[in-house]
JSON list of C-alpha atoms in Angstrom, two decimals:
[
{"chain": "A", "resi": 508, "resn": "UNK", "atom": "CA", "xyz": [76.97, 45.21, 5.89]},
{"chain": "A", "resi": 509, "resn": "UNK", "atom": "CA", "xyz": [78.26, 48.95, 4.93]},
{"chain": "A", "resi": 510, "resn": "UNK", "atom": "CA", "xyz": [79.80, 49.47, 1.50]},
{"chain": "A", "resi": 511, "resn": "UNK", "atom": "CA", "xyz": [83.30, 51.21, 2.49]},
{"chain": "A", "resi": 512, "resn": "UNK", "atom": "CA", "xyz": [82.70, 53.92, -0.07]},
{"chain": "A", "resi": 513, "resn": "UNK", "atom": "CA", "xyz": [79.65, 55.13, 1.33]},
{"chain": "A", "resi": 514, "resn": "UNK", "atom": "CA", "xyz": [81.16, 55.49, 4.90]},
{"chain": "A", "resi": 515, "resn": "UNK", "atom": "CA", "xyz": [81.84, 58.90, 5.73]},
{"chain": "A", "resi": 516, "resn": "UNK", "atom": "CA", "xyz": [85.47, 59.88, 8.06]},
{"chain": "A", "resi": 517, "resn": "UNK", "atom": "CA", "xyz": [84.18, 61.36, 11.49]},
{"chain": "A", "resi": 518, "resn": "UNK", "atom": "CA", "xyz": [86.62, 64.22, 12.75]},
{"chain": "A", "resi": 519, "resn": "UNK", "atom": "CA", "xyz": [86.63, 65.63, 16.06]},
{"chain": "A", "resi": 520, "resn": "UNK", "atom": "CA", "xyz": [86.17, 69.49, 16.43]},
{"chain": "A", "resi": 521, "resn": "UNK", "atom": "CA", "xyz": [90.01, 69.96, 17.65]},
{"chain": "A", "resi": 522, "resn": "UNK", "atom": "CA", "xyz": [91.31, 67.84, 14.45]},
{"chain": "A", "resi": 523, "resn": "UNK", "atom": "CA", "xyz": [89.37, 70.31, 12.31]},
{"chain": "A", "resi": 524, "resn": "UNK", "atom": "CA", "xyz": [90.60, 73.36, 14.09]},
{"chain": "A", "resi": 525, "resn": "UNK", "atom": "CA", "xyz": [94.22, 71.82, 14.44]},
{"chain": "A", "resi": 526, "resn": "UNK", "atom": "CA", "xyz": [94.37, 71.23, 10.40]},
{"chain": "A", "resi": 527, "resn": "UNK", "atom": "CA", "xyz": [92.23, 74.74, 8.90]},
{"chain": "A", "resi": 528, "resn": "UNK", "atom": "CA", "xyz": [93.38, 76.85, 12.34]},
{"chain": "A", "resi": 529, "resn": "UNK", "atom": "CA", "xyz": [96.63, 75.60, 13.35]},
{"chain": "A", "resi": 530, "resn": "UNK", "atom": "CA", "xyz": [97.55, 73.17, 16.09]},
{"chain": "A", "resi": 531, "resn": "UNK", "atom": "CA", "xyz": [96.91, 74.63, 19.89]},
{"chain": "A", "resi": 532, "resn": "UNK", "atom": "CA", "xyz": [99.92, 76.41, 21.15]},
{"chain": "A", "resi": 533, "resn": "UNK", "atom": "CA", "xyz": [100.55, 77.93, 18.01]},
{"chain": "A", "resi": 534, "resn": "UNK", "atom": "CA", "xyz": [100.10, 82.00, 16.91]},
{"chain": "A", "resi": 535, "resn": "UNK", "atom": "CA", "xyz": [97.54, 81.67, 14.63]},
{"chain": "A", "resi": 536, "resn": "UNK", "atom": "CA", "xyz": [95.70, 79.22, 16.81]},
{"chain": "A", "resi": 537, "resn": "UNK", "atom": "CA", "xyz": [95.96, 81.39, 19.89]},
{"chain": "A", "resi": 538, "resn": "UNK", "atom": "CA", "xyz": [94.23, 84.55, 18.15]},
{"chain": "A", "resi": 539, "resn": "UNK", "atom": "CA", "xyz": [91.55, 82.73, 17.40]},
{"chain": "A", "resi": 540, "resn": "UNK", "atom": "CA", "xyz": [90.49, 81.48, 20.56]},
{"chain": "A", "resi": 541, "resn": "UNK", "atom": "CA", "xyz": [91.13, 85.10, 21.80]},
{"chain": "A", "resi": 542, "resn": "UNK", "atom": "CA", "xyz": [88.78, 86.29, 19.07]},
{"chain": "A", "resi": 543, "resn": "UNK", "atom": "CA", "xyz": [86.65, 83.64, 20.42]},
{"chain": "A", "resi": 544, "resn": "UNK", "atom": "CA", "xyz": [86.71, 84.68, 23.70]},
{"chain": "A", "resi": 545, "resn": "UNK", "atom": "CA", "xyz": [86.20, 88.00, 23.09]},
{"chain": "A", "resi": 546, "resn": "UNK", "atom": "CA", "xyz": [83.33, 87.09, 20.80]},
{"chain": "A", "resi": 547, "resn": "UNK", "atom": "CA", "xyz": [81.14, 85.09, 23.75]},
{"chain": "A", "resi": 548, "resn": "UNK", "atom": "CA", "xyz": [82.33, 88.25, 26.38]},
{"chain": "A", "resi": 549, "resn": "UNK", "atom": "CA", "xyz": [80.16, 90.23, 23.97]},
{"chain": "A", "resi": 550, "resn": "UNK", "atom": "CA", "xyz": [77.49, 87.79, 23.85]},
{"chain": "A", "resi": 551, "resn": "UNK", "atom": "CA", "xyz": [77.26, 88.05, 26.99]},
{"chain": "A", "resi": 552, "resn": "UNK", "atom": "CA", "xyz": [77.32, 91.44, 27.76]},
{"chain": "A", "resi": 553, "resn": "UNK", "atom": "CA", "xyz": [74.91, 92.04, 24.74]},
{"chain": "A", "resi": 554, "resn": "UNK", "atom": "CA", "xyz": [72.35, 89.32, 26.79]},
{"chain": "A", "resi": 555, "resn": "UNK", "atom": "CA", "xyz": [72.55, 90.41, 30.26]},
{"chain": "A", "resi": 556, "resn": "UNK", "atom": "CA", "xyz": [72.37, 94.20, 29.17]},
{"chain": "A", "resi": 557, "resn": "UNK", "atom": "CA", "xyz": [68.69, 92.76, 27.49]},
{"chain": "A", "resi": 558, "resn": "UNK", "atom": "CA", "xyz": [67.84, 90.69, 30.16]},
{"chain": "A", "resi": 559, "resn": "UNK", "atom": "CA", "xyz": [67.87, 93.72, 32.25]},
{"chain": "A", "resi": 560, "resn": "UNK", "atom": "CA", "xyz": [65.92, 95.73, 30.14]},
{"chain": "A", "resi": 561, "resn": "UNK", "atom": "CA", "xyz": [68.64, 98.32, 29.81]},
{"chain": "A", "resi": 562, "resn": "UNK", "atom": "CA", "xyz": [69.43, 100.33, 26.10]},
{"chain": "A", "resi": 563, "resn": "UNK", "atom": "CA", "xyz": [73.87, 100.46, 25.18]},
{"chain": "A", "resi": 564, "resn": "UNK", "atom": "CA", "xyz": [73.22, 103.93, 25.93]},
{"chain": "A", "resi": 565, "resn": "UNK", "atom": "CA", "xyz": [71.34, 103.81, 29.20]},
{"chain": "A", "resi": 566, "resn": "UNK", "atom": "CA", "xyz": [74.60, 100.70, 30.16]},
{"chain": "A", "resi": 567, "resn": "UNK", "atom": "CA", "xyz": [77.25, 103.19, 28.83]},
{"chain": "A", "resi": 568, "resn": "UNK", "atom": "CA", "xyz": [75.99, 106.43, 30.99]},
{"chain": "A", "resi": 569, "resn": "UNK", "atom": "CA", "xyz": [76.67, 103.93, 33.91]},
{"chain": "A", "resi": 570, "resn": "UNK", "atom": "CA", "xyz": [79.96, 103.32, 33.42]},
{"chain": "A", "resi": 571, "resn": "UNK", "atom": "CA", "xyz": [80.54, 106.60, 31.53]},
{"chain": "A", "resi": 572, "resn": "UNK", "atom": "CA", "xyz": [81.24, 105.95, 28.23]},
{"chain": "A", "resi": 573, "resn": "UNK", "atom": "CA", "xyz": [79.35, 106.57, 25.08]},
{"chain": "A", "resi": 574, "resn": "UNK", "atom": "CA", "xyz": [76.95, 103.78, 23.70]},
{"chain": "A", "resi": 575, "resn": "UNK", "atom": "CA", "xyz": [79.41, 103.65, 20.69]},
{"chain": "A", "resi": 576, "resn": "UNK", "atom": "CA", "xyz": [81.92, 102.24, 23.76]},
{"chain": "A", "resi": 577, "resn": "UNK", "atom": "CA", "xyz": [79.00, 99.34, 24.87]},
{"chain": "A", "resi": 578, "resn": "UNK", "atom": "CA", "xyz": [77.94, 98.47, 21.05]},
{"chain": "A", "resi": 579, "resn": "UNK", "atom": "CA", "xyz": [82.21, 97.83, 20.13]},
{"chain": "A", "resi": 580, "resn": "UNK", "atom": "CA", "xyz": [81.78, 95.89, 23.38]},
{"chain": "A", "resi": 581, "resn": "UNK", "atom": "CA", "xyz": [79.30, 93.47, 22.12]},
{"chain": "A", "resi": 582, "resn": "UNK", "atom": "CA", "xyz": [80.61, 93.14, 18.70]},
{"chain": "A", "resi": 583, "resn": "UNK", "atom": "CA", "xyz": [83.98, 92.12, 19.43]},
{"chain": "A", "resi": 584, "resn": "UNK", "atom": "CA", "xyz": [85.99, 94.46, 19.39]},
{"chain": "A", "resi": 585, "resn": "UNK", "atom": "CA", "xyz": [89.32, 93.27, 20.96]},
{"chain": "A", "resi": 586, "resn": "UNK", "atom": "CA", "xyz": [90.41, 96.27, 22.23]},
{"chain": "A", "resi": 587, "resn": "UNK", "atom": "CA", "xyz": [89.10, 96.10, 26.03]},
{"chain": "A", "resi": 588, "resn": "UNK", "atom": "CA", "xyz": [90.29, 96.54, 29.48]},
{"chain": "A", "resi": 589, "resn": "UNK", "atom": "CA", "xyz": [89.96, 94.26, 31.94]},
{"chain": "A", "resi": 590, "resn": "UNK", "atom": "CA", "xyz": [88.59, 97.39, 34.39]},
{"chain": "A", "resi": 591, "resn": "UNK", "atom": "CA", "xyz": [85.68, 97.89, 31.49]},
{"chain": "A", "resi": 592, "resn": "UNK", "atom": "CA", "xyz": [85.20, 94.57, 31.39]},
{"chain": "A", "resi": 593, "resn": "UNK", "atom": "CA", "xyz": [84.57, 94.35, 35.06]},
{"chain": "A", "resi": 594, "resn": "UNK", "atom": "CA", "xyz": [82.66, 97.88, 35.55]},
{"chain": "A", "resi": 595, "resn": "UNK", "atom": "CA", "xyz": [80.06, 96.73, 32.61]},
{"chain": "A", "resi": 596, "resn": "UNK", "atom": "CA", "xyz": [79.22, 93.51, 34.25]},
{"chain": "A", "resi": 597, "resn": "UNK", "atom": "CA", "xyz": [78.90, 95.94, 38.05]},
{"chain": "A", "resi": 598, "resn": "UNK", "atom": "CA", "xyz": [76.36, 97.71, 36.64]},
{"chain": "A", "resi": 599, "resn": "UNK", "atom": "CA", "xyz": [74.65, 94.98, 34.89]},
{"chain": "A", "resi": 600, "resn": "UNK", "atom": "CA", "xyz": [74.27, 93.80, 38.51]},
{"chain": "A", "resi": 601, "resn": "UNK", "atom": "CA", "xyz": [76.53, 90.78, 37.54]},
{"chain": "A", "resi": 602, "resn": "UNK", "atom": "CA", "xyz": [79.16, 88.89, 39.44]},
{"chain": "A", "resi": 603, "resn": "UNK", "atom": "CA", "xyz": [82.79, 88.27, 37.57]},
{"chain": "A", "resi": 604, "resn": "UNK", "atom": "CA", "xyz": [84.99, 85.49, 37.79]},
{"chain": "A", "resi": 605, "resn": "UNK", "atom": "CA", "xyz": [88.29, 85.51, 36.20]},
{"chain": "A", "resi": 606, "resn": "UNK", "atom": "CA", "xyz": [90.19, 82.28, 36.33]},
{"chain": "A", "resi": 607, "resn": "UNK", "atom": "CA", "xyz": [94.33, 82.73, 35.44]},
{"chain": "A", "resi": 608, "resn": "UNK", "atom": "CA", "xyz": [96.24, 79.94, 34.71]},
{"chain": "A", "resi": 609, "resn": "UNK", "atom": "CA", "xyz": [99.75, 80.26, 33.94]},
{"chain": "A", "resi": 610, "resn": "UNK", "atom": "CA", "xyz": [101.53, 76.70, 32.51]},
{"chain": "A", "resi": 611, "resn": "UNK", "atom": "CA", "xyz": [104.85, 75.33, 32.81]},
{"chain": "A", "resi": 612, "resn": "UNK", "atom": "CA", "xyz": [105.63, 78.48, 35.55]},
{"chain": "A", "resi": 613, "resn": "UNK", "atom": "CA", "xyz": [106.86, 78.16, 39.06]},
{"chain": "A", "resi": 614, "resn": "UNK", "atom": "CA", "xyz": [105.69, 81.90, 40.95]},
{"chain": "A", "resi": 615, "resn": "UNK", "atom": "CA", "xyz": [107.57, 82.27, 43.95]},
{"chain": "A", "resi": 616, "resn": "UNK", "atom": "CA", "xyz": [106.16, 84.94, 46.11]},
{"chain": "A", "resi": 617, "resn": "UNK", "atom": "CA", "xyz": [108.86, 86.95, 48.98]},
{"chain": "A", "resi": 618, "resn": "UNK", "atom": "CA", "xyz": [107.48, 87.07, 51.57]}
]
């Protein structure tokens, strides 16, 4: 039989982030899931760019900007373009997928 003051409360990952980040939906809890975003886009980057054997300056003379451009890249820097994004991964050889969702919106579309 357990002794109730040795059991230890479970908490699920969202509970922690809703009580130390903020509850989903809200400002501060938005940022940093865009900061975390951002962060595994550079991860990535950073690991293809290896996996092809390829230097931030060899990867930036592709797209033609200056390795300082690729290293912000893949250390988060949160000031990107979708169009960089997109011409990195091209010549990293690398297919991109965006998916949008928008929530609680109706589009209509003339036609």
């Amino acid at each position: 039989m357990k002794n109730k003051e040795n059991e230890l409360e479970m908490f699920s990952f969202d509970q922690i982030k809703d009580e130390f980040i903020g509850e989903s939906g809200t400002a501060q809890r938005t940022i940093y899931e865009q900061e975390l975003q951002m962060a595994i886009l550079g991860n990535l980057i950073k690991k293809v760019r290896l996996d092809r054997n390829m230097t931030q300056e060899e990867l930036g003379k592709l797209i033609g900007v200056q390795r300082a451009q690729i290293s912000k890249l893949e250390n988060n820097t949160t000031n990107v373009t979708v169009e960089t994004i997109l011409r990195v991964f091209s010549a990293l050889n690398a297919k991109v997928n965006f998916k949008v969702e928008i929530l609680d919106s109706i589009i209509k579309i003339a036609g």
